[in-house]
Coordinates of C-alpha atoms and ligand atoms in Angstrom, one line a residue:
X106 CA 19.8 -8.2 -77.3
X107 CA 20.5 -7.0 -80.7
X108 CA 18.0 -8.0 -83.5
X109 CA 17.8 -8.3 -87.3
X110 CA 16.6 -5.1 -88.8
X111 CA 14.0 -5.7 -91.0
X112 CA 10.5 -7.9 -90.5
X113 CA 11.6 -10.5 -92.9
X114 CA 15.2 -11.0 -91.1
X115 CA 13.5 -11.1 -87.3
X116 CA 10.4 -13.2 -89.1
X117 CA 12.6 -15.7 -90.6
X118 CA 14.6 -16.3 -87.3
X119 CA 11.4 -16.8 -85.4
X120 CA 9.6 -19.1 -88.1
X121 CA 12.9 -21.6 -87.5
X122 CA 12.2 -21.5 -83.7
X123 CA 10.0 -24.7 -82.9
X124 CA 9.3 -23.9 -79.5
X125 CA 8.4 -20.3 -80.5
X126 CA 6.3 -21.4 -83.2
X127 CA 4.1 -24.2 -80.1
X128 CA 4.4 -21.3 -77.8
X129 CA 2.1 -18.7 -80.3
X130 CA -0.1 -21.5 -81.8
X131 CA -1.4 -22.6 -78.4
X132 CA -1.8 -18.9 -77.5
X133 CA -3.6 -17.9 -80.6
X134 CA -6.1 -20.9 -79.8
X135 CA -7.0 -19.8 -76.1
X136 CA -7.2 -16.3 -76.8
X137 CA -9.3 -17.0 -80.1
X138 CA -11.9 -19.5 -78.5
X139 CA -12.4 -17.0 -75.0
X140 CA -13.3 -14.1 -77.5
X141 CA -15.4 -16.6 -79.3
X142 CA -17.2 -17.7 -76.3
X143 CA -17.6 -14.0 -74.9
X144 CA -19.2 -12.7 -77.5
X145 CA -21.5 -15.1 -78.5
X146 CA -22.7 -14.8 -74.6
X147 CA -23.3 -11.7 -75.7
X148 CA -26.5 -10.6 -76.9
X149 CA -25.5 -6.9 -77.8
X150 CA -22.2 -7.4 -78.7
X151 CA -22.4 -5.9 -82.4
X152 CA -24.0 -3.1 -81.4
X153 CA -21.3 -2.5 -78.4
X154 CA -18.8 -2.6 -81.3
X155 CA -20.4 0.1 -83.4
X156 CA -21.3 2.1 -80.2
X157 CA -17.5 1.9 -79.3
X158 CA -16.5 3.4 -83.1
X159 CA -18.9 6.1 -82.6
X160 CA -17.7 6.8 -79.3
X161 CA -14.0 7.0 -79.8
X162 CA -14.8 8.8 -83.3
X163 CA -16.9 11.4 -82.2
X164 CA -13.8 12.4 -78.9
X165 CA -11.5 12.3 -81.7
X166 CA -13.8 14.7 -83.3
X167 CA -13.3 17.2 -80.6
X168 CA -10.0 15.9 -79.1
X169 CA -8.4 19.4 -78.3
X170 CA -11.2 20.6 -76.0
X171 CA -11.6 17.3 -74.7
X172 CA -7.8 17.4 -73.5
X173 CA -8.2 21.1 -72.1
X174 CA -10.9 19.7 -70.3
X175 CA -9.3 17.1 -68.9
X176 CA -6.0 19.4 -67.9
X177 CA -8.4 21.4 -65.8
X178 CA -10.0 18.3 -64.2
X179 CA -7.2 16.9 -62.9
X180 CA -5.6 20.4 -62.2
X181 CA -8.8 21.4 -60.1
X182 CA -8.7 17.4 -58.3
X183 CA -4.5 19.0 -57.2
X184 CA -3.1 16.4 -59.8
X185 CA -0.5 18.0 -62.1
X186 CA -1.1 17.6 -66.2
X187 CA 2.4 17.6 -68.0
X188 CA 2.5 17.6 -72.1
X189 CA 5.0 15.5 -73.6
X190 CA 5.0 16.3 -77.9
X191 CA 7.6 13.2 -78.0
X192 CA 9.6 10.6 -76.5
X193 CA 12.7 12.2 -75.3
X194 CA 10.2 15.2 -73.5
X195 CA 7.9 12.5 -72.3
X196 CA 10.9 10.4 -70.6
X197 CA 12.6 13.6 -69.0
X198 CA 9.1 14.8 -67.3
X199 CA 9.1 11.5 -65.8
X200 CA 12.9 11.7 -64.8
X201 CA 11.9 15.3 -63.4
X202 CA 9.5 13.7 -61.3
X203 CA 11.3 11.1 -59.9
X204 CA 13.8 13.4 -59.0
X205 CA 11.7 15.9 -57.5
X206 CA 10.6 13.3 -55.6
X207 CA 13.8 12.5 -54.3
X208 CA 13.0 8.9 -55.4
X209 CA 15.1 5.5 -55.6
X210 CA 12.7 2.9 -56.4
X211 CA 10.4 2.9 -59.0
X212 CA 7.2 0.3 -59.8
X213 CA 5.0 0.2 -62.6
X214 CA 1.9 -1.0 -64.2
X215 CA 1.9 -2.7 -67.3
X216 CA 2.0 0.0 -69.9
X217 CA 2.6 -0.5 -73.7
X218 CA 3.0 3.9 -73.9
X219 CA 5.7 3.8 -71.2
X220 CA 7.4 0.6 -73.8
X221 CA 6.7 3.3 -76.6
X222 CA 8.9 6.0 -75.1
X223 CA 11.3 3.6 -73.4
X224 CA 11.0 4.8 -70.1
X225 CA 12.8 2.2 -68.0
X226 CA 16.5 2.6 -69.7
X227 CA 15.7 6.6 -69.0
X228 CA 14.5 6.0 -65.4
X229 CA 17.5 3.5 -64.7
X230 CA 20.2 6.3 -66.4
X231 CA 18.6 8.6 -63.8
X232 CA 19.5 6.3 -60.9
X233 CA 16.6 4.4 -60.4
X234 CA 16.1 0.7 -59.5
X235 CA 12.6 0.1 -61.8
X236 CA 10.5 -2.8 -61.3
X237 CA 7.7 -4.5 -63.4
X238 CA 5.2 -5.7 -61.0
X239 CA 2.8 -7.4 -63.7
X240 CA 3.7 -10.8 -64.0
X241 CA 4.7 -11.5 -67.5
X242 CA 6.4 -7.9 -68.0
X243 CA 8.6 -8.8 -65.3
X244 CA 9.3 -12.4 -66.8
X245 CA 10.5 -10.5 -70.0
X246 CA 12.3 -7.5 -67.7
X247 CA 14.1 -10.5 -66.3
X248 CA 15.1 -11.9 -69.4
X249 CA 15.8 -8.9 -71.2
X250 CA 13.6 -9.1 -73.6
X251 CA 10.6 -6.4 -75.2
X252 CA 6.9 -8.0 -75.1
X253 CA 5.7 -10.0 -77.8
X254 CA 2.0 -9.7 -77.5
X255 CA -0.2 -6.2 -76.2
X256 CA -1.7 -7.6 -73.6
X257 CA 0.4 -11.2 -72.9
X258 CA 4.0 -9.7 -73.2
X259 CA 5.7 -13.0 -72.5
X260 CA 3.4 -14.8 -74.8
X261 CA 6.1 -16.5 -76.4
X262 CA 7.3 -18.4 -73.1
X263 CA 6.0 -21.7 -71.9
X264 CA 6.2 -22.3 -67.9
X265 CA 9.1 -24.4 -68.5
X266 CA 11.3 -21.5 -69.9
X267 CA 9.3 -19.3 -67.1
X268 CA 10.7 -22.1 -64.3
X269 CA 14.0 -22.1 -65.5
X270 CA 14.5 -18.1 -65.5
X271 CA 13.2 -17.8 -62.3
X272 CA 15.6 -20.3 -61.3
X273 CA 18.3 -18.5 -63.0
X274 CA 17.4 -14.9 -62.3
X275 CA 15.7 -15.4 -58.7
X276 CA 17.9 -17.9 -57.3
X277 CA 14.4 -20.1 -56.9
X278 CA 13.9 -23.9 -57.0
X279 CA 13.3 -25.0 -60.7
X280 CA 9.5 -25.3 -60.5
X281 CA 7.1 -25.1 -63.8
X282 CA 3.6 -24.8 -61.7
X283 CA 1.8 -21.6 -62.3
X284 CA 0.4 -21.3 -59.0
X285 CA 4.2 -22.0 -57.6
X286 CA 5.4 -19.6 -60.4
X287 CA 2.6 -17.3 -59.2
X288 CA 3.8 -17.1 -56.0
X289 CA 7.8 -16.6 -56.4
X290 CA 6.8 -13.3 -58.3
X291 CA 4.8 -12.2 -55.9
X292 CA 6.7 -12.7 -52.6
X293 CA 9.6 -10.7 -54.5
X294 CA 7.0 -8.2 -56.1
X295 CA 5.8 -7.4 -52.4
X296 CA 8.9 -6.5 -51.4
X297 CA 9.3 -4.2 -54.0
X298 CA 5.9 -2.5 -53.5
X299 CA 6.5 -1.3 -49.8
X300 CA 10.1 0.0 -50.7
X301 CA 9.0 2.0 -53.5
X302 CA 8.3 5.6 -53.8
X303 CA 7.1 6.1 -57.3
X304 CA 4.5 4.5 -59.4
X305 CA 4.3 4.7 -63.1
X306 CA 1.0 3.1 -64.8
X307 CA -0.5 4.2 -67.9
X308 CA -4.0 5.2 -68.7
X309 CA -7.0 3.0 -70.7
X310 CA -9.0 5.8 -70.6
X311 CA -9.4 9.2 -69.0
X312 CA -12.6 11.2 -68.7
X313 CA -12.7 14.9 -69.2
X314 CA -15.3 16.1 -67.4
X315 CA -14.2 14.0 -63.8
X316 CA -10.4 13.9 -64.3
X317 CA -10.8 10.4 -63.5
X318 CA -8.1 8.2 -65.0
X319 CA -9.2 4.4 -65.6
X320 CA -7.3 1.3 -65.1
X321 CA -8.0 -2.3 -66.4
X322 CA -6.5 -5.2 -64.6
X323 CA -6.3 -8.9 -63.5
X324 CA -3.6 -9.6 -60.9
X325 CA -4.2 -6.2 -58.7
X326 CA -0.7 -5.4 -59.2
X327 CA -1.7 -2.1 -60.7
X328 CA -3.5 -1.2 -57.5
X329 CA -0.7 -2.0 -55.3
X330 CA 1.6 0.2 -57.9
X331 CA -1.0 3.6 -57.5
X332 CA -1.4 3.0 -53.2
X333 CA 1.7 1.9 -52.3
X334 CA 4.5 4.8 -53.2
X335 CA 4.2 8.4 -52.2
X336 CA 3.4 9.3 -55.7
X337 CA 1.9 8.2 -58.9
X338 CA 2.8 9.5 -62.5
X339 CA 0.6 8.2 -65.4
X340 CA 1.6 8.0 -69.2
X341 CA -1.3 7.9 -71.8
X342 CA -1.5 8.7 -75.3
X343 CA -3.7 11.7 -75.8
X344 CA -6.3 9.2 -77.7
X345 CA -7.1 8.1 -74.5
X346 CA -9.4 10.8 -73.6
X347 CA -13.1 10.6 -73.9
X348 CA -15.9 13.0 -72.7
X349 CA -17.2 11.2 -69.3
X350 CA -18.0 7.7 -67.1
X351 CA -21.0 7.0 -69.9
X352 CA -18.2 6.8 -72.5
X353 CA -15.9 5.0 -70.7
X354 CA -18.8 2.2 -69.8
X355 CA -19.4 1.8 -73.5
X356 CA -15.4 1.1 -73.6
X357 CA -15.3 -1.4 -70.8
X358 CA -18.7 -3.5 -72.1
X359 CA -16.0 -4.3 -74.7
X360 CA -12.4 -4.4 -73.7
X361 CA -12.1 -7.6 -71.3
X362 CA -14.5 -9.5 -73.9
X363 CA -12.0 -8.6 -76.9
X364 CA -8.9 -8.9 -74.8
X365 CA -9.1 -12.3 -72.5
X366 CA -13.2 -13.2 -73.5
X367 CA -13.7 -11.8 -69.2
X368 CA -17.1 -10.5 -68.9
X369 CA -15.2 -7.3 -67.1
X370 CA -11.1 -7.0 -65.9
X371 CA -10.9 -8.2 -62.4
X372 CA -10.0 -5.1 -61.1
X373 CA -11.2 -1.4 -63.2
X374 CA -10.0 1.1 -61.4
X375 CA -11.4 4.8 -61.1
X376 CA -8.8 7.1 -59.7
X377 CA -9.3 10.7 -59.4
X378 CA -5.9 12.8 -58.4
X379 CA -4.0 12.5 -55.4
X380 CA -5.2 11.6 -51.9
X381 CA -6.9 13.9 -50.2
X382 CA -7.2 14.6 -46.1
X383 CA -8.5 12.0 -44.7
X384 CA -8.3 9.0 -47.3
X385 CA -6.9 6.2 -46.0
X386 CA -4.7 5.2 -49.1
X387 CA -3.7 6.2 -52.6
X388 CA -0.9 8.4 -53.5
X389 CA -0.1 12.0 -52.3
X390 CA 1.2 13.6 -55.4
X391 CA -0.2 12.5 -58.6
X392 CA 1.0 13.5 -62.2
X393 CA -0.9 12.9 -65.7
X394 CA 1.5 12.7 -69.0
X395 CA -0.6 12.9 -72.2
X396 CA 1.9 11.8 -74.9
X397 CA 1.5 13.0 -78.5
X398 CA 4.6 11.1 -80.4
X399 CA 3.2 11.5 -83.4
X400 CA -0.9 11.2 -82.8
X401 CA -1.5 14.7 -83.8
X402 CA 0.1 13.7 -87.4
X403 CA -2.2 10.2 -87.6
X404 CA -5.2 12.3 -86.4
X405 CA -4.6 15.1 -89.2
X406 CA -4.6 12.0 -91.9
X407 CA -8.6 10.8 -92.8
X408 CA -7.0 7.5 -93.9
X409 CA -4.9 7.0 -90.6
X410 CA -7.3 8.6 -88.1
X411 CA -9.4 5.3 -87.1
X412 CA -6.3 3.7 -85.7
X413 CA -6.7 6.2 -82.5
X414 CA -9.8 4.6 -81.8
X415 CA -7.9 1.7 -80.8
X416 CA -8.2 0.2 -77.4
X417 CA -4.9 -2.1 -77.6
X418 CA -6.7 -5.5 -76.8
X419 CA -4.6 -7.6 -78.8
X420 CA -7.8 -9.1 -80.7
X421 CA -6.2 -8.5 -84.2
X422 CA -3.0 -9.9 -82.9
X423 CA -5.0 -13.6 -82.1
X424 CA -6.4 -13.9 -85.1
X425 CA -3.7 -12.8 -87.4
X426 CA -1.5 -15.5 -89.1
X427 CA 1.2 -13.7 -89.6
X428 CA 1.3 -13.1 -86.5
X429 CA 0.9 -16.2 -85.1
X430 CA 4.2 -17.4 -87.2
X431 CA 6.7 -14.7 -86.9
X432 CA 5.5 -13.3 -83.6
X433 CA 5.5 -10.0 -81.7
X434 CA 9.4 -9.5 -81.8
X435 CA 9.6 -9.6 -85.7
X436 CA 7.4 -6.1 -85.3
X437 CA 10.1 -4.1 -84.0
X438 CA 8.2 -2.6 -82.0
X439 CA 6.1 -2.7 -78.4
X440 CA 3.0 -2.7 -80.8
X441 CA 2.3 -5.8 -83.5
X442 CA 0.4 -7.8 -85.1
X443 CA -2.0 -5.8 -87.6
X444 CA -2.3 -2.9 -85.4
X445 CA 1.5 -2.9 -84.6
X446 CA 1.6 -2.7 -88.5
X447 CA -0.5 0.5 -88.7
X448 CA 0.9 2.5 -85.7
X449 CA 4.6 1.2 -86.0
X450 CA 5.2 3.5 -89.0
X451 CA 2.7 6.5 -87.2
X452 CA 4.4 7.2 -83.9
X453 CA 7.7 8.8 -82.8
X454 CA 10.3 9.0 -85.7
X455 CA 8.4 7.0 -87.8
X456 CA 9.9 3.4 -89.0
X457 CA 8.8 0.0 -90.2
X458 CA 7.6 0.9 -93.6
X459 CA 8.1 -3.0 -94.6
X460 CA 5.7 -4.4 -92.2
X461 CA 2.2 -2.8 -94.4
X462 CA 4.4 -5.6 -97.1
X463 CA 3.9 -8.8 -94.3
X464 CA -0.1 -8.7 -94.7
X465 CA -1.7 -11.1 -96.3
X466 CA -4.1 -9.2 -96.6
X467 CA -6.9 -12.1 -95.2
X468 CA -9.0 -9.5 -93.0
X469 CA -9.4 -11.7 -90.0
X470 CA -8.2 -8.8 -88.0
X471 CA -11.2 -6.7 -89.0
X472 CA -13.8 -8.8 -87.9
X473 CA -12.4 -8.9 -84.2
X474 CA -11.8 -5.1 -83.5
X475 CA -14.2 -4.0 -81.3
X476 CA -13.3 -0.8 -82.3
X477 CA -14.1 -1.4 -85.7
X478 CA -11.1 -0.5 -87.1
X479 CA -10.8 -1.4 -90.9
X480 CA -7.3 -2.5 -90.2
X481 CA -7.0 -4.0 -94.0
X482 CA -8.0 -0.8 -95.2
X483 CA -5.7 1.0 -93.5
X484 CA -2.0 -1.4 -94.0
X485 CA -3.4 -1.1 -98.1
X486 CA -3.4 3.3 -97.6
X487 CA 0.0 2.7 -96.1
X488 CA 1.1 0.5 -98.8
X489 CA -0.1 2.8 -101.0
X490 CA 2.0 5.8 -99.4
X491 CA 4.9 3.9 -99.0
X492 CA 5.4 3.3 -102.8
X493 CA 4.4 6.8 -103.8
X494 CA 6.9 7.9 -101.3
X495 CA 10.2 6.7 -101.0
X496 CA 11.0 8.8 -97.5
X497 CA 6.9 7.4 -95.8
X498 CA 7.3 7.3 -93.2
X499 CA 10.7 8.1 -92.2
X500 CA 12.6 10.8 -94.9
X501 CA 16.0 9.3 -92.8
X502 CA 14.9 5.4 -93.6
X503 CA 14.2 5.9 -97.9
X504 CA 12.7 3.0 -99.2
X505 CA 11.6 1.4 -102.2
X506 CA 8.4 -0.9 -103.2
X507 CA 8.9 -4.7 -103.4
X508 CA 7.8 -4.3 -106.7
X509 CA 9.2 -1.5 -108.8
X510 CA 7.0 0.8 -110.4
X511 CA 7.9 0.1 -114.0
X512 CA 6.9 -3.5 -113.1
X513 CA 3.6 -2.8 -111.3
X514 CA 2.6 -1.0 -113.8
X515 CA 3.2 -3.7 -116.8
X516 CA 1.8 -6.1 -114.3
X517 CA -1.5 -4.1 -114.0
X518 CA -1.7 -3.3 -118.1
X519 CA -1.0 -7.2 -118.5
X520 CA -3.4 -8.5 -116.0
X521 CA -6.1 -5.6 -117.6
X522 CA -6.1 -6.9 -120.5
X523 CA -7.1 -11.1 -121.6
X524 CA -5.8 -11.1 -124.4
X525 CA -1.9 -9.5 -123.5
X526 CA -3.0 -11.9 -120.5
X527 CA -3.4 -15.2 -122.4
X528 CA -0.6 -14.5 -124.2
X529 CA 1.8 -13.6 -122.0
X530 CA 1.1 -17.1 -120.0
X531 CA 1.7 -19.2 -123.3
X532 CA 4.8 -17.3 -123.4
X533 CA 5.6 -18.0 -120.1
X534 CA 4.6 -22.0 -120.4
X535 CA 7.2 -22.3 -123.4
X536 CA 9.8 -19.9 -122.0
X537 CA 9.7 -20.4 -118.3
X538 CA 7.4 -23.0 -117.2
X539 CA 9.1 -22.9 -113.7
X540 CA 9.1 -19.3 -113.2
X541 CA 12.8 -19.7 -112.5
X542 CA 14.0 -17.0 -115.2
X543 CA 11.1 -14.7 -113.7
X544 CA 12.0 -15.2 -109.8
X545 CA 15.6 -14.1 -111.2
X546 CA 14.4 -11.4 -112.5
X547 CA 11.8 -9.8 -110.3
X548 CA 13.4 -9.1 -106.4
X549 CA 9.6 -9.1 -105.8
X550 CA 8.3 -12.6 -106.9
X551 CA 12.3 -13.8 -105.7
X552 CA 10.8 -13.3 -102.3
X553 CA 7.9 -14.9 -103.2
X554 CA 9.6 -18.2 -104.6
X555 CA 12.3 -18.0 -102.0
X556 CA 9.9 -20.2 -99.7
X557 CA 7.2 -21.8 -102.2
X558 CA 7.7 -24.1 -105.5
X559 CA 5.2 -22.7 -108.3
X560 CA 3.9 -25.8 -110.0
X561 CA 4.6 -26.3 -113.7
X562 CA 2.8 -24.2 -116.0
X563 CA 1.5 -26.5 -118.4
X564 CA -1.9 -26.2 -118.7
X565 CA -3.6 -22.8 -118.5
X566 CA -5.3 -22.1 -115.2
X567 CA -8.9 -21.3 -116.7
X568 CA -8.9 -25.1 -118.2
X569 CA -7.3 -26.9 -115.0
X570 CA -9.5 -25.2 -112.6
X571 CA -12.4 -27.5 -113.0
X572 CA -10.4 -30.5 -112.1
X573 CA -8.9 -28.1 -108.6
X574 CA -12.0 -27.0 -107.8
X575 CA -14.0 -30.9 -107.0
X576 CA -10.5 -31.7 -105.0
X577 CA -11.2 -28.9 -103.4
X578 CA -15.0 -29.6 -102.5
X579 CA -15.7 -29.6 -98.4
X580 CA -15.4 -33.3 -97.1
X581 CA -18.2 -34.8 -94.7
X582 CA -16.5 -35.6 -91.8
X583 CA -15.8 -39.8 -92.5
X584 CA -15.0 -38.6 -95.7
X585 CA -18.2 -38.8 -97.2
X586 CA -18.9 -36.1 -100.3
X587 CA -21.6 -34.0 -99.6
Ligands
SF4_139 S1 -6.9 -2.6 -83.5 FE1 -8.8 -3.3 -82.7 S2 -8.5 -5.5 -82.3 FE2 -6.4 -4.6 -82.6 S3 -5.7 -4.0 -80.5 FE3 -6.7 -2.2 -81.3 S4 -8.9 -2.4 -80.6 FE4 -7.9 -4.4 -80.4

């Protein structure tokens, strides 16, 4: 499917999509009143939030030994650590496996990493058949599409759309039941499962000192995906790592609440290398690919760093209106909404620099991360770099500001100063009381007007405020004034 280039262009295409625009609303309202519910069941919840930004902080901290420590976990449990600086290196170890392997038939996890490098076009150019076997990645890898949402990639489908592509796709009887949905996945999934010899999940967490690699689930799929085949390779960002299972608990007391408002996943999973003589199940050969792809540069940045600590539960995404109107396809990207925004421009080759320019800036998305990620903070530092640098983040995609320099900067002596203030707004009511000449002008405030109809300037704001401000005034409900 080929799609607009920029955020505006794939935005604008999703805003005039009705069904798109029922499909997020509802979503953004179930996943915003289960986090709502979870946490305030949650007596601690706060201080599990400032635990998790001190734990996550303090292994970025001392990320290098962490990950040499990890290496020689796994190495020592007869797993096999592989390094991938990017990509391309990350996708040919994989390939390597499979190969090695002499394997035909992959299945995987959901994994937004393996989205990042684009694993399944590389697997199926080596020869492979690969197969999602979470539910709503395969809905999308059966309509062609990328997800729209971290943790619900097929977000922007409703089960009627669902029951018709399973019709299509699966030769199935139209049906729009989940349960009956449900079911036609999984009697093809099954089938998939016991014919496959290769698993590919990612990684939540991983903990150094064990070599355990941990796995957060709801429809067991992941399970069946690290049994079933003869071997199991998973992809994680190096981020991933923290010291041990007292770490990873502080994590978890976090993740399902933020992600689908569960008390805990349905199924965590603590694996620890291959199987050994006599285990009963689990795969024989088992590989670990810690991905850099650009981490190494976000962790060197003081401004950037905190976005590592991020635990990719889609709680910014739910609360974020501009998300909630354009999307997760306007991103770009396998990662939106305000953390798509942050680590779009980071990772791999570096693009995107227009999305920091979709915020509005309203911080809703702060005041969700568990992580505590000052997400705001860090779209304004990209802002920032982006208009002191025409080649941030990508030298090969240069860019300018919306707003030109020369303009900012007459904006900002302007707005410092009442009295050039006053004056220039008197100007403006006589000269161009609809902002029309101005919109002309300015590409920046064009974009601006392109959607909205400034009122009239007639009256200065200072004196008409009074009047807004008792329209304005909270109603009772039945109307009453307060
Ligand atoms: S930035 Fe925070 S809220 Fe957003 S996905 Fe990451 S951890 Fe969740």
């Amino acid at each position: 499917m080929s799609r607009p280039a920029t955020f505006a262009s794939r935005s604008a295409t999703a805003c005039a999509d009705a069904q798109l625009q029922a499909n997020l609303r509802a979503a953004a309202l179930h996943f915003q009143g289960n986090r709502k519910k979870a946490f305030a069941a949650f007596a601690g919840g706060e201080a599990a939030r400032d635990l998790v930004r001190d734990v996550k902080d303090a292994a970025l901290a001392r990320l290098p030994e962490l990950l040499r420590k990890l290496e020689s976990s796994v190495t020592a449990l007869g797993g096999t650590v592989h390094w991938a600086a990017d990509a391309a290196e990350a996708c040919a170890i994989l390939v390597d496996i499979a190969q090695e392997a002499e394997a035909t038939t992959a299945v995987k996890g959901k994994s937004m990493v393996t989205e990042e490098i684009q694993l399944n076009p590389a697997l199926e150019a080596a020869g492979l058949e690969v197969y999602e076997t979470d539910l709503a990645e395969y809905i999308i890898q059966l309509a062609g599409e990328p997800p729209s949402h971290i943790i619900a990639p097929a977000i922007h489908k409703n089960r009627r759309q669902v029951g018709e592509l399973f019709a299509k796709k699966l030769g199935a009887d139209y049906t729009e039941e989940p349960e009956e949905l449900t079911r036609i996945a999984r009697d093809t999934l099954r089938r998939r499962f016991l014919r496959a010899d290769l698993g590919v999940t990612g990684a939540n967490l991983a903990l150094a000192q064990s070599g355990t690699i941990v796995l957060v689930e709801n429809e067991g799929n992941i399970r069946m995906s690290t049994t079933a085949p003869r071997v199991h390779a998973a992809v994680m960002g190096i981020e991933k790592v923290v010291p041990d299972a007292a770490s990873a608990a502080a994590v978890l007391a976090v993740l399902a609440r933020s992600a689908t408002g569960q008390k805990m996943s349905t199924y965590t999973s603590f694996l620890a290398g291959p199987r050994r003589d006599g285990e009963r199940d689990g795969a024989r050969s088992f590989h670990l690919v810690l991905l850099d792809n650009g981490r190494s540069r976000i962790l060197a940045d003081p401004e950037l760093r905190q976005t590592l600590r991020c635990l990719r539960c889609g709680s910014c995404l739910n609360v974020c209106p501009v998300y909630e109107k354009a999307g997760g396809h306007a991103w770009g990207s396998p990662y939106c909404g305000p953390i798509g925004t942050c680590v779009t421009p980071l990772l791999g080759k570096g693009s995107g620099r227009d999305l920091a320019f979709a915020c509005t800036g309203c911080g809703a998305c702060a005041e969700v991360c568990p992580a505590r990620i000052d997400l705001p903070g860090v779209i304004m530092a990209l802002r920032r770099k982006a208009a002191e640098d025409p080649g941030f983040p990508n030298p090969a995609e240069r860019g300018g500001p919306p707003l030109s320099p020369g303009a900012a900067k007459l904006f900002v002596k302007v707005a410092g100063s009442p009295g050039l203030f006053r004056a220039a707004a008197a100007l403006a009511r006589v000269l161009d009381p609809s902002l029309a000449l101005a919109s002309r002008l300015a590409p920046g405030l064009r974009a601006w007007t392109r959607t909205r109809k400034p009122p009239r300037l007639k009256t200065p704001f200072s004196k008409a405020w009074p009047a807004l401000a008792g329209q304005l005034k909270p109603q009772k409900p039945g109307g009453e004034q307060p």
